[in-house]
Coordinates of N, CA and C in Angstrom, one line a residue:
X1457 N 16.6 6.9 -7.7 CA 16.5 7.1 -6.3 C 15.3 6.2 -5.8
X1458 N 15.5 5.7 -4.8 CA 14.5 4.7 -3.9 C 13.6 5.0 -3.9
X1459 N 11.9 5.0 -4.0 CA 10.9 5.4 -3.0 C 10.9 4.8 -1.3
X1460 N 10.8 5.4 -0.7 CA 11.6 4.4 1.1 C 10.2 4.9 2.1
X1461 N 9.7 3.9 2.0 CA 8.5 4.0 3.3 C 8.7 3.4 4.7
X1462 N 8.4 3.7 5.8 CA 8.4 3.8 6.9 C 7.3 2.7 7.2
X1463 N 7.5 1.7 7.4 CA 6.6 0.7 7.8 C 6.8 0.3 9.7
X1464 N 5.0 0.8 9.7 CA 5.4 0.8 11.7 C 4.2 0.2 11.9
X1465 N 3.6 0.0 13.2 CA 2.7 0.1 14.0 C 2.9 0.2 15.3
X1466 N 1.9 0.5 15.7 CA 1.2 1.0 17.3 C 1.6 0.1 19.0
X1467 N 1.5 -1.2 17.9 CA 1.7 -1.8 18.9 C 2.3 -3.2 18.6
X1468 N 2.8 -3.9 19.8 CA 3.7 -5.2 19.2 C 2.7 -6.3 18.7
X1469 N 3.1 -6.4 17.9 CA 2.0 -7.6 17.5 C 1.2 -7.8 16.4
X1470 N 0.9 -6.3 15.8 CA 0.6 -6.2 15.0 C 0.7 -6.6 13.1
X1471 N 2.3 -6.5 13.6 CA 2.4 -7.2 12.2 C 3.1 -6.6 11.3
X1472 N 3.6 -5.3 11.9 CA 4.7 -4.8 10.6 C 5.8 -5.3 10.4
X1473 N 6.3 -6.2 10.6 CA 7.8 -6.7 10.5 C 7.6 -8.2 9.3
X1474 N 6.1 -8.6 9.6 CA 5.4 -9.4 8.3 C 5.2 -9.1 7.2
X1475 N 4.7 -7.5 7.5 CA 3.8 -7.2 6.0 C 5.1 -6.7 5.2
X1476 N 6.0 -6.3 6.1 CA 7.3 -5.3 5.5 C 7.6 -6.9 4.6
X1477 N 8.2 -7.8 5.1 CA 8.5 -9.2 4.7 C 8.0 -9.6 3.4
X1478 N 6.1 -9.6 3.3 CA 5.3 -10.5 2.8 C 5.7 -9.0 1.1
X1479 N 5.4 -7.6 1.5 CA 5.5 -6.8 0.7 C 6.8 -7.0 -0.3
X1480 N 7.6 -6.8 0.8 CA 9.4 -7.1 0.3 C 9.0 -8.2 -0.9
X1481 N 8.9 -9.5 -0.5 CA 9.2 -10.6 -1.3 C 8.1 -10.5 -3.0
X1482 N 6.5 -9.6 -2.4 CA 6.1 -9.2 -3.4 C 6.8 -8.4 -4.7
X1483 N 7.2 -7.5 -4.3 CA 7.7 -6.4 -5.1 C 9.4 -6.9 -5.6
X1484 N 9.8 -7.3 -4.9 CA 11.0 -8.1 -5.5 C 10.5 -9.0 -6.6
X1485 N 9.4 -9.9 -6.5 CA 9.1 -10.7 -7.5 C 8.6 -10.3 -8.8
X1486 N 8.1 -9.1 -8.4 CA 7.6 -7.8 -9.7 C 8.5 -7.7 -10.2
X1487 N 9.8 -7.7 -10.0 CA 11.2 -7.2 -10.9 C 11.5 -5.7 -10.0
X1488 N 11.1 -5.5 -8.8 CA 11.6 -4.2 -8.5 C 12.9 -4.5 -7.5
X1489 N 13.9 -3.7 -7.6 CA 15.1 -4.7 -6.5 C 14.6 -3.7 -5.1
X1490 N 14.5 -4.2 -4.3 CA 13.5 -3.9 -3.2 C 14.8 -4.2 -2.0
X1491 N 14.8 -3.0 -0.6 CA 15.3 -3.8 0.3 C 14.9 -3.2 1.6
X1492 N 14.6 -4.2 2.3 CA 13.9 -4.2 3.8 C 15.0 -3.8 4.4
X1493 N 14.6 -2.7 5.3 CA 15.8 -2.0 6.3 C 15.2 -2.4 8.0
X1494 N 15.9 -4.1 8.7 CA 15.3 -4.4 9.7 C 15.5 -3.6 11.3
X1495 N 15.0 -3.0 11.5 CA 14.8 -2.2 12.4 C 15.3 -2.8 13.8
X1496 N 15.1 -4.2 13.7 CA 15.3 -4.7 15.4 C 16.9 -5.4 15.5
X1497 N 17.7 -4.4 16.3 CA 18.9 -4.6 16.5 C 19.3 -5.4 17.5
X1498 N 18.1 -6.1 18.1 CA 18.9 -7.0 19.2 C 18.3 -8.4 18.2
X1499 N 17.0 -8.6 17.8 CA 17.0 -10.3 17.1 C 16.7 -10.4 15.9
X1500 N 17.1 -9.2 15.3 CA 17.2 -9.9 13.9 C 15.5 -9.7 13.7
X1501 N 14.6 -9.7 13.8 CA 13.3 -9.9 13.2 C 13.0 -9.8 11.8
X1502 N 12.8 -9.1 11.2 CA 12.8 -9.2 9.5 C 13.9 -10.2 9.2
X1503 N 14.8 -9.9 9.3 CA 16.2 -11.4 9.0 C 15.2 -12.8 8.9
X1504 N 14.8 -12.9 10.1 CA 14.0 -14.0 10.7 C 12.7 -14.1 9.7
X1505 N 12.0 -13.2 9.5 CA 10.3 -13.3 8.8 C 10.6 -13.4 7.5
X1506 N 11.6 -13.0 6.8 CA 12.4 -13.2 5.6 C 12.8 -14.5 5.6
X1507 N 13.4 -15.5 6.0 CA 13.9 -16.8 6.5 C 15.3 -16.8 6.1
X1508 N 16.3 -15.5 6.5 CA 17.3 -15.5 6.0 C 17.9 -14.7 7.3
X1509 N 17.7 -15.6 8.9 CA 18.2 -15.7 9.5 C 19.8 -16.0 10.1
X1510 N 20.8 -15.2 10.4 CA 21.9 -15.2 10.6 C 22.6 -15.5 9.0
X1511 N 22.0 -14.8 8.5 CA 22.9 -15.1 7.2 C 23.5 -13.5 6.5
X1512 N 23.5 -12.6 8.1 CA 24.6 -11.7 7.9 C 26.4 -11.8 8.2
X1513 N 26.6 -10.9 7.5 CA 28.0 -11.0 7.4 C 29.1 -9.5 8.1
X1514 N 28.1 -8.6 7.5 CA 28.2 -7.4 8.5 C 26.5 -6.9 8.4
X1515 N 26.3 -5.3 9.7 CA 25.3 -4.6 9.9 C 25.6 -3.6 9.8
X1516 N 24.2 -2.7 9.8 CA 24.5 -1.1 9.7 C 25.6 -0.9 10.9
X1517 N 25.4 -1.7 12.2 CA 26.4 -1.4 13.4 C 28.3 -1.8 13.1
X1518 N 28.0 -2.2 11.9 CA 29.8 -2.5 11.5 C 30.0 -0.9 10.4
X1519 N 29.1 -0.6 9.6 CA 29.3 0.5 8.7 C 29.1 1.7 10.6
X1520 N 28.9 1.7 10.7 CA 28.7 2.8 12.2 C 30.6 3.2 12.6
X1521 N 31.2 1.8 12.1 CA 32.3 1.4 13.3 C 33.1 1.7 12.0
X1522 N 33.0 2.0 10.3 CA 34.1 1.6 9.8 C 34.3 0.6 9.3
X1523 N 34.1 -0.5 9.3 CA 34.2 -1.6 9.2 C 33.4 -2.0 7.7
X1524 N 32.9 -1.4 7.0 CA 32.4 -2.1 5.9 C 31.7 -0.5 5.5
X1525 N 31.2 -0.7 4.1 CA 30.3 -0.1 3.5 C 28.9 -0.5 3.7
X1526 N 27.8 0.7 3.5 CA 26.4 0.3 3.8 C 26.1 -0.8 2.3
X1527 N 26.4 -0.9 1.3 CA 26.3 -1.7 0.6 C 26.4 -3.0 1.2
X1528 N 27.7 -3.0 1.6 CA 28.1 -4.5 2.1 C 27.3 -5.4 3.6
X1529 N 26.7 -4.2 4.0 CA 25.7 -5.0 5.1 C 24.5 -5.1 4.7
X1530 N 24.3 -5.7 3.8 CA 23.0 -6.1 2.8 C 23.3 -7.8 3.1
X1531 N 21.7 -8.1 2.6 CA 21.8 -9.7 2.3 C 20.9 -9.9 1.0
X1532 N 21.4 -10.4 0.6 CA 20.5 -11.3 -0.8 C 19.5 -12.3 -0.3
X1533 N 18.5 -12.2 -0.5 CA 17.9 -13.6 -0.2 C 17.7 -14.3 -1.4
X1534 N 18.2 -15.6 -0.6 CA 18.6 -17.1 -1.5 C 17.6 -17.0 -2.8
X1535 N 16.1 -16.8 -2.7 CA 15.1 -17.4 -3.4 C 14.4 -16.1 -3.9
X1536 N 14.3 -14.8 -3.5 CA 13.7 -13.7 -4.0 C 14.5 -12.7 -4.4
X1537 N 15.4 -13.1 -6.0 CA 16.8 -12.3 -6.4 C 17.2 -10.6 -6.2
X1538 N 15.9 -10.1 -6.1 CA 16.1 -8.6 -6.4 C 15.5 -8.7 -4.8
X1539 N 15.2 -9.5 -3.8 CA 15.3 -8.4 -2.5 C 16.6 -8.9 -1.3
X1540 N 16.5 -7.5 -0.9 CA 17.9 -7.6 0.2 C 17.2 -6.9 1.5
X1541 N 17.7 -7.3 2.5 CA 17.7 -6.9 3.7 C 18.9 -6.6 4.4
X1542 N 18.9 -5.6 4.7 CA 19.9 -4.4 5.8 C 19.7 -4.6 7.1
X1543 N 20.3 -5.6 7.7 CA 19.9 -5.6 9.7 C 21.2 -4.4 10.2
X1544 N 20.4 -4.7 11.2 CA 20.9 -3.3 12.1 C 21.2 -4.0 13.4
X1545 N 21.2 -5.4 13.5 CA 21.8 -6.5 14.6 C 23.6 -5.7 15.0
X1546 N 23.4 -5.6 16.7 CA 24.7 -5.0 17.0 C 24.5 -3.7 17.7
X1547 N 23.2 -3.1 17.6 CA 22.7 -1.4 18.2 C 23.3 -0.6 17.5
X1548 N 22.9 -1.1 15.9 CA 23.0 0.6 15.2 C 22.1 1.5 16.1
X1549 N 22.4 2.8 15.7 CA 21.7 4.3 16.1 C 20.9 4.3 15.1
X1550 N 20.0 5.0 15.4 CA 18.7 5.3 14.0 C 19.3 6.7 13.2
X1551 N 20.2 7.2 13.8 CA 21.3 7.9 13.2 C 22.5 7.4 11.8
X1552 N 22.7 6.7 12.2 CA 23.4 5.7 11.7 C 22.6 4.9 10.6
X1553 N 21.3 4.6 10.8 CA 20.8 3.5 9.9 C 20.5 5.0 8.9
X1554 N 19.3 5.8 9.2 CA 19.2 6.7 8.4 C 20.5 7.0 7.3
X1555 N 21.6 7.6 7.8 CA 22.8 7.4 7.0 C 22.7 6.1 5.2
X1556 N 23.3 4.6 6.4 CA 23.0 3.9 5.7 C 22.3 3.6 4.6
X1557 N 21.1 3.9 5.1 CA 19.8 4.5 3.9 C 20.0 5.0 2.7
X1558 N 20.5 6.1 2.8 CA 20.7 7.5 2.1 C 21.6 7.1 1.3
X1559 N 22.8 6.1 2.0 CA 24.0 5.7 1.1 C 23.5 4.3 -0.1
X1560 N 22.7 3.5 0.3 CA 22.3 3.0 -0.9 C 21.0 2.8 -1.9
X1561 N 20.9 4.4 -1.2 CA 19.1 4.3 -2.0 C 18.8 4.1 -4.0
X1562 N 20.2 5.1 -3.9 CA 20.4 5.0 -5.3 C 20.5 3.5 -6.1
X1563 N 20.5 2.6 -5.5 CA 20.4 1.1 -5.6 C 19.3 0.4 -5.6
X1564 N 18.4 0.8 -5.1 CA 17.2 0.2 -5.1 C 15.7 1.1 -5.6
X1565 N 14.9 0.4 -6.4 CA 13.7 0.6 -6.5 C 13.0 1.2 -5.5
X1566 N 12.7 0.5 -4.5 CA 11.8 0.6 -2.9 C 12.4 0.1 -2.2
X1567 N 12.5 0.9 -1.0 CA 13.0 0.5 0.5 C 12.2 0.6 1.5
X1568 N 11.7 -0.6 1.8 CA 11.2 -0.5 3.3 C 11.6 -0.8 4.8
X1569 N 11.5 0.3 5.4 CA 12.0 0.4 6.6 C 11.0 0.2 7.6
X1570 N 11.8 -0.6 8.6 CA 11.1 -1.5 9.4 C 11.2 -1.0 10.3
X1571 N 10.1 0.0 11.1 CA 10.4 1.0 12.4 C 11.3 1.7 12.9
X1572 N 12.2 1.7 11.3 CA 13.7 2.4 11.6 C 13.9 3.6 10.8
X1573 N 15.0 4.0 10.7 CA 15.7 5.0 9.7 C 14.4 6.4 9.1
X1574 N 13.5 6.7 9.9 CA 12.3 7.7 10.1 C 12.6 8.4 9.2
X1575 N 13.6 9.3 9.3 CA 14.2 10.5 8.8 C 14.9 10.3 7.2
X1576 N 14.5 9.3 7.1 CA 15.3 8.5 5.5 C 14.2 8.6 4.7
X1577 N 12.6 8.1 4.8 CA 11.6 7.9 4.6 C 11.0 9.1 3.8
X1578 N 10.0 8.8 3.1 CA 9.4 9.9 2.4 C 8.1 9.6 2.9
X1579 N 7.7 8.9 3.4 CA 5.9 8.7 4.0 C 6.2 7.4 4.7
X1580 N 5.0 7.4 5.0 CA 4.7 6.4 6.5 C 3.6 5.1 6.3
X1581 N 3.7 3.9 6.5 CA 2.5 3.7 6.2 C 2.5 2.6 7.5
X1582 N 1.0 2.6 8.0 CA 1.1 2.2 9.3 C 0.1 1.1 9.7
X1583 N 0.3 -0.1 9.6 CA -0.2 -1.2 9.9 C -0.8 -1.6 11.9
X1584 N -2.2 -2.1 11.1 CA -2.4 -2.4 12.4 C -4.1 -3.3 12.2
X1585 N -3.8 -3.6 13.6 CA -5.0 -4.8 13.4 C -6.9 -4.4 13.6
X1586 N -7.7 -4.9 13.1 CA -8.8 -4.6 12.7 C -9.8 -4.6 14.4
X1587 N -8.8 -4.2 15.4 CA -9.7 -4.6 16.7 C -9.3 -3.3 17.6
X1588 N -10.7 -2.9 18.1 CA -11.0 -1.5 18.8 C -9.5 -0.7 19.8
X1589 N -8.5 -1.9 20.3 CA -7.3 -1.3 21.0 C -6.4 -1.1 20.5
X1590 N -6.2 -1.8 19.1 CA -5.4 -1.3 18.1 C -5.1 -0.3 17.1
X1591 N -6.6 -0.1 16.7 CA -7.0 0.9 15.8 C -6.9 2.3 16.9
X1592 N -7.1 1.9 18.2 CA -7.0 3.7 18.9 C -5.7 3.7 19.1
X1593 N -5.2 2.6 18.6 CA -3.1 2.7 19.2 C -2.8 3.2 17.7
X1594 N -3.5 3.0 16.4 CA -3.0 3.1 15.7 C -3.3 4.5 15.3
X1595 N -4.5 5.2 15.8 CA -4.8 6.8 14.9 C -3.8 7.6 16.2
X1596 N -3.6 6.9 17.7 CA -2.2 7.8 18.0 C -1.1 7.8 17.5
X1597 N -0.7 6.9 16.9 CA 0.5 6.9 15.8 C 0.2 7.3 14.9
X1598 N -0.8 7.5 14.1 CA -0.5 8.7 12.7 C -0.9 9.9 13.3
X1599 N -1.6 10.1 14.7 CA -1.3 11.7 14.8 C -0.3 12.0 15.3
X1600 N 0.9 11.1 15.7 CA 2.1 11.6 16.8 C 3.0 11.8 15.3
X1601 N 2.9 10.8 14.2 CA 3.8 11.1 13.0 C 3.5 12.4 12.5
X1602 N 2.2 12.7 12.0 CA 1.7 14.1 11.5 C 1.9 15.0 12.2
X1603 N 2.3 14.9 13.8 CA 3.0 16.5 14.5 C 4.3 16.5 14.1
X1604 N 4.9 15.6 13.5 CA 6.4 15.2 13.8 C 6.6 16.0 12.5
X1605 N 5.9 15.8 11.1 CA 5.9 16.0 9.6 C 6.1 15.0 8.7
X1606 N 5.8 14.4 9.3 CA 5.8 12.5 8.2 C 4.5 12.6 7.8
X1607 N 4.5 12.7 6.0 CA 3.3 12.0 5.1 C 2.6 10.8 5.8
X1608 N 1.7 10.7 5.2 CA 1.2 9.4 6.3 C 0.9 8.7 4.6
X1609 N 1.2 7.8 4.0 CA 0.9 7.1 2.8 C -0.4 6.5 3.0
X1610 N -0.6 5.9 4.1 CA -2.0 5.5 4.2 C -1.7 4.2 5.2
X1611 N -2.7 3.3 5.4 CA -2.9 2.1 7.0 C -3.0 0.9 6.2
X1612 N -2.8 0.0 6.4 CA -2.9 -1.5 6.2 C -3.3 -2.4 7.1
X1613 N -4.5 -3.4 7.4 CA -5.6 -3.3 8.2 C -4.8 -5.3 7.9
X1614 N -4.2 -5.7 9.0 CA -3.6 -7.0 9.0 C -4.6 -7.9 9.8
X1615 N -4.4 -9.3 9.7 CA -4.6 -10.4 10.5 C -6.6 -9.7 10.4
X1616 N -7.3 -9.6 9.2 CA -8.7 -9.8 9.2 C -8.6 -10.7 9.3
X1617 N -10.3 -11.1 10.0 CA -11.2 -12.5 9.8 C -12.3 -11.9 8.9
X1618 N -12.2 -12.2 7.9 CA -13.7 -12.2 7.3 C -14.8 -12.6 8.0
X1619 N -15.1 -13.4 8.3 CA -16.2 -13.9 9.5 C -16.6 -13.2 10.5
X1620 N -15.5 -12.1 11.3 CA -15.4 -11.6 12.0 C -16.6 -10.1 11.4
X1621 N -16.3 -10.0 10.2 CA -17.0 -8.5 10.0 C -18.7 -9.3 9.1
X1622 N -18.6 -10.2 8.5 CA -19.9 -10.7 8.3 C -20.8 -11.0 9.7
X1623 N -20.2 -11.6 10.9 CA -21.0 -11.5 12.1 C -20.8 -10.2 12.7
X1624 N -20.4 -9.2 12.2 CA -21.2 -7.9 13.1 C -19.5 -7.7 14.2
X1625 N -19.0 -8.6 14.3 CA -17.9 -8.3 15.8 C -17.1 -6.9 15.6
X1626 N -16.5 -7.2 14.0 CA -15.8 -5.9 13.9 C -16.1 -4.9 12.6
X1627 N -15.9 -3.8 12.4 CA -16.1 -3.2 11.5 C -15.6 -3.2 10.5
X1628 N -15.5 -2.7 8.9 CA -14.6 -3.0 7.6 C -13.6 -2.5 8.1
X1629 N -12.8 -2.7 6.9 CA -11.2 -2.2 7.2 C -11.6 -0.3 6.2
X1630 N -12.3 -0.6 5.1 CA -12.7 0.5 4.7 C -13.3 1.4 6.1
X1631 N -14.2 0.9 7.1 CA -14.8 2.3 7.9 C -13.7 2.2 8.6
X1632 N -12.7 1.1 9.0 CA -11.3 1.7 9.8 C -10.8 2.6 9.7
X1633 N -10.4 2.7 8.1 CA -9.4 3.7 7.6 C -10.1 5.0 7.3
X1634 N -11.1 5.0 7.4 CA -12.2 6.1 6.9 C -12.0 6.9 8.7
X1635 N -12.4 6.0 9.5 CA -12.0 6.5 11.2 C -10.4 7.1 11.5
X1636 N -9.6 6.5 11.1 CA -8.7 6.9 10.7 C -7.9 7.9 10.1
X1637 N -8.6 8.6 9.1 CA -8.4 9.6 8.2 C -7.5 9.2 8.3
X1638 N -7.0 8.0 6.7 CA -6.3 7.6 6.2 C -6.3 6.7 5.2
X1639 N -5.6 7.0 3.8 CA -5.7 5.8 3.0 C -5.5 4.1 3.2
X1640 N -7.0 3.6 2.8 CA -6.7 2.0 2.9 C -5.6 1.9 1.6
X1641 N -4.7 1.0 2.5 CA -3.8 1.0 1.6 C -3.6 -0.6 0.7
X1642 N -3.8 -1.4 1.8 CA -4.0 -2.9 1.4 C -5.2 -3.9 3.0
X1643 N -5.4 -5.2 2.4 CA -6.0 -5.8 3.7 C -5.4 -7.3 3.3
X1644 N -4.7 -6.8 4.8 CA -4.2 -8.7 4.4 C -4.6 -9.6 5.9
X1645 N -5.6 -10.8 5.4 CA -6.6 -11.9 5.8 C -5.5 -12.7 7.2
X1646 N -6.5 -13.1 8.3 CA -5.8 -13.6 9.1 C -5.1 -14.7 8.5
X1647 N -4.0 -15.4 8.7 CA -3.1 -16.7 8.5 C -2.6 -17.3 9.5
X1648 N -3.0 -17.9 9.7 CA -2.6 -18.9 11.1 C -1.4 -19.4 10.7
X1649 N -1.0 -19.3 10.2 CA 0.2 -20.6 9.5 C 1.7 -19.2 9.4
X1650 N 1.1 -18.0 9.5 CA 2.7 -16.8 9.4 C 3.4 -17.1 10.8
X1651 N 3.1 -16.7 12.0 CA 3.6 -17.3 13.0 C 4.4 -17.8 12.7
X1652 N 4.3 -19.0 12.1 CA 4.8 -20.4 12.2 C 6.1 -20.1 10.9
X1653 N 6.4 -19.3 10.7 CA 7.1 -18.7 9.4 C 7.2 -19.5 7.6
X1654 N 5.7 -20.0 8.1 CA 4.9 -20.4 6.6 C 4.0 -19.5 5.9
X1655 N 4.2 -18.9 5.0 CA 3.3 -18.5 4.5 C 2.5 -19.2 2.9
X1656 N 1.6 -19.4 3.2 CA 0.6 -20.0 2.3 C 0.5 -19.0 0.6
X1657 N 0.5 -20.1 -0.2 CA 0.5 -18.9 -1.7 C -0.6 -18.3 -1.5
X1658 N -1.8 -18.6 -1.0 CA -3.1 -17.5 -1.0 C -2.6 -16.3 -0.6
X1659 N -1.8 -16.3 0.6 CA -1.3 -15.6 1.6 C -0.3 -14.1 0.5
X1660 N 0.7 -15.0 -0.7 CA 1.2 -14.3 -1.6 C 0.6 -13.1 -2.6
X1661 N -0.8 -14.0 -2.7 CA -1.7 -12.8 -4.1 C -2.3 -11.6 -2.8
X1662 N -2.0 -11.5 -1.4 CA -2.7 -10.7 -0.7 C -1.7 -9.7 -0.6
X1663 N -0.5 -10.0 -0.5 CA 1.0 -8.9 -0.7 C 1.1 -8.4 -2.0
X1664 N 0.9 -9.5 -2.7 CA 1.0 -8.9 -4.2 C 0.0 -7.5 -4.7
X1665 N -1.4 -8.1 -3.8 CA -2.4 -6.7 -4.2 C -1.6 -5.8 -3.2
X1666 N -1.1 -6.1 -2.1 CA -0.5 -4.4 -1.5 C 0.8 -4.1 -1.6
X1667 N 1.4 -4.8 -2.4 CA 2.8 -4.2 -3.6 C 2.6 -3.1 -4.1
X1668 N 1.6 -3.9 -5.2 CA 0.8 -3.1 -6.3 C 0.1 -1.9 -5.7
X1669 N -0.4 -2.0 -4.5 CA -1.0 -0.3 -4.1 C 0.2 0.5 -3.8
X1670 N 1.3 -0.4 -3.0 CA 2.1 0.7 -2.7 C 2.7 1.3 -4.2
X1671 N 3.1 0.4 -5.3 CA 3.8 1.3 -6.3 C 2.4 2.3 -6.7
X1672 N 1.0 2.2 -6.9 CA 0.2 2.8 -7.3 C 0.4 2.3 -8.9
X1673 N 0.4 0.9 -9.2 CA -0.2 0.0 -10.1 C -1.7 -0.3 -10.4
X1674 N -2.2 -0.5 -8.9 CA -3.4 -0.9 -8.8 C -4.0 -0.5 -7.3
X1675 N -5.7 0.2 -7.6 CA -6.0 0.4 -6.4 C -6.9 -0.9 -5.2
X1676 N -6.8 -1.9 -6.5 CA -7.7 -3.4 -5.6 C -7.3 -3.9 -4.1
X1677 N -8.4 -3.2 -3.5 CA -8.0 -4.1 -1.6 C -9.0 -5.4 -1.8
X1678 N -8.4 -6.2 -1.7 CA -8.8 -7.9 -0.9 C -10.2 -7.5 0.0
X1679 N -11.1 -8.1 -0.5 CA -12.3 -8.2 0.1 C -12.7 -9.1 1.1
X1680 N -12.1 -9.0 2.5 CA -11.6 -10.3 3.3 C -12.9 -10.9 4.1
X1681 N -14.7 -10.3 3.4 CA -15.7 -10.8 4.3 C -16.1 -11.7 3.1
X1682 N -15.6 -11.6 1.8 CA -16.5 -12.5 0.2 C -16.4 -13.7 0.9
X1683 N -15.6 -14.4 1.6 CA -15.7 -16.1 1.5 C -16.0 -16.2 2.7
X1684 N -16.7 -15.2 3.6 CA -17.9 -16.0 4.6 C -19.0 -15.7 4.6
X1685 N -19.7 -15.6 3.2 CA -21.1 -15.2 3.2 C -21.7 -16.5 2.3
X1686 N -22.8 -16.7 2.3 CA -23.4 -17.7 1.9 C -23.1 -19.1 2.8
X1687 N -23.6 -20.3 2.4 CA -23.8 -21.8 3.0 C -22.1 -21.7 3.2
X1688 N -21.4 -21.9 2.0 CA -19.8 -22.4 2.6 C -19.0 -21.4 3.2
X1689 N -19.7 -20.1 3.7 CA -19.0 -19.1 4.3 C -19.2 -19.1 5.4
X1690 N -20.9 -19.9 6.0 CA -21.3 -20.1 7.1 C -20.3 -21.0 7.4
X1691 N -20.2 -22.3 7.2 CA -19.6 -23.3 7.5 C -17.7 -22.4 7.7
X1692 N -17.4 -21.8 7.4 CA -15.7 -21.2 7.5 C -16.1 -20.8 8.8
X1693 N -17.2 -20.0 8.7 CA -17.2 -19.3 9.8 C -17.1 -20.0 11.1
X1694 N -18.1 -20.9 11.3 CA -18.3 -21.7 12.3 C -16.9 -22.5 12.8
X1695 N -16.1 -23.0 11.8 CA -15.0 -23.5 11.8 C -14.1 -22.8 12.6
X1696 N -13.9 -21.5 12.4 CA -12.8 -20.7 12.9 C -12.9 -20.2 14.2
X1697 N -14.4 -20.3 14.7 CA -14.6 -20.3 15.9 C -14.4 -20.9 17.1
X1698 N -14.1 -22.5 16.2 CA -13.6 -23.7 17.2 C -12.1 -23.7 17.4
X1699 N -11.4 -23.2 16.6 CA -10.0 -23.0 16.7 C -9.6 -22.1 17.4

């Protein structure tokens, strides 16, 4: 049976539909058969942050209709053999995806669900960004889940600047999560280049360390202020300011 977490945040922009992605392709490459359950039924998004765009065949909204088995609205992705993604393209119900869920958990190692299928989920983990309107969007969503009865697995503290917490602007991801009353779960470093649906291998060993937290392999969070301290951390710093 799956372990199946609930991957959300607070607000758009944040970044769960990446980390779900960046996590996904981690843990698949561990040897765990891993599958992203994409939450956004009008574009595809995980589909898309995956790079395995329109390369469904059916969705949870065809298993809804009859038309196929939840197995069969899966996708393999080309390059990471053990992960699949489940779109919900078509207006599945979150009724319906939860279902889905349930029907091929026994298939997979880890399921991450991407702001969908709630009620499928055994904990929550909730991503969000390291800046004062986020973090108050983010501790109303783990108290609106905690009235609800969703575990809360712990927060994932996205798009750091290192530079940003060596000059004083913002606070660690540690006192985040500590404000939070909630486990740091992982810290993955800004990347200019995700956007752009590149992800950089540095970018890889930062999923990889919050793979490894989610299975509880390893408790190591990425220390995203080490490479702006000293002469060449000034200089990053300075750099990133001009951009």
């Amino acid at each position: 049976m799956a372990v199946t977490y609930y991957i959300t945040s607070a607000r758009g922009g944040a970044g769960a539909t990446t980390v779900a992605a960046g996590i996904g392709c981690a843990l698949a490459d561990m040897g765990e058969r891993t599958l992203i359950v994409d939450g956004d039924n009008v574009c595809g998004a995980a589909l898309a942050a995956c790079g395995c765009g329109n390369m469904q065949v059916f969705t949870v909204a065809d298993v809804q209709k009859g038309l196929c088995r939840a197995k069969q609205a899966t996708v393999q992705h080309p390059k990471h053999k053990n992960l699949y993604i489940m779109p919900t393209l078509g207006g599945a119900t979150a009724e319906g995806t939860e279902s889905a869920v349930k029907e091929v958990a026994d298939l997979f190692d880890y399921i991450l669900c991407d702001n969908t299928a709630l009620a499928a989920c055994s904990s929550a983990v909730v991503v969000t960004e390291p800046y004062p309107q986020s973090v108050k969007a983010a501790d109303a969503k783990i108290c609106a889940l905690k009235d609800s009865g969703i575990k809360i697995y712990g927060v994932i503290l996205n798009k750091v600047n290192g530079g940003l917490i060596v000059s004083g602007k913002i606070v660690s991801p540690r006192d985040i999560a500590e404000a939070l009353r909630a486990a740091l779960v992982a810290v993955i470093p800004e990347d200019l280049t995700l956007p752009l649906g590149d992800m950089r291998r540095q970018a890889e060993k930062y999923f990889k360390l919050a793979a490894l937290s989610l299975t509880g392999k390893s408790g190591k969070i990425y220390n995203a202020a080490a490479d702006y301290v000293g002469a060449g951390g000034y200089i990053r710093r300075r750099m990133r300011e001009r951009i």
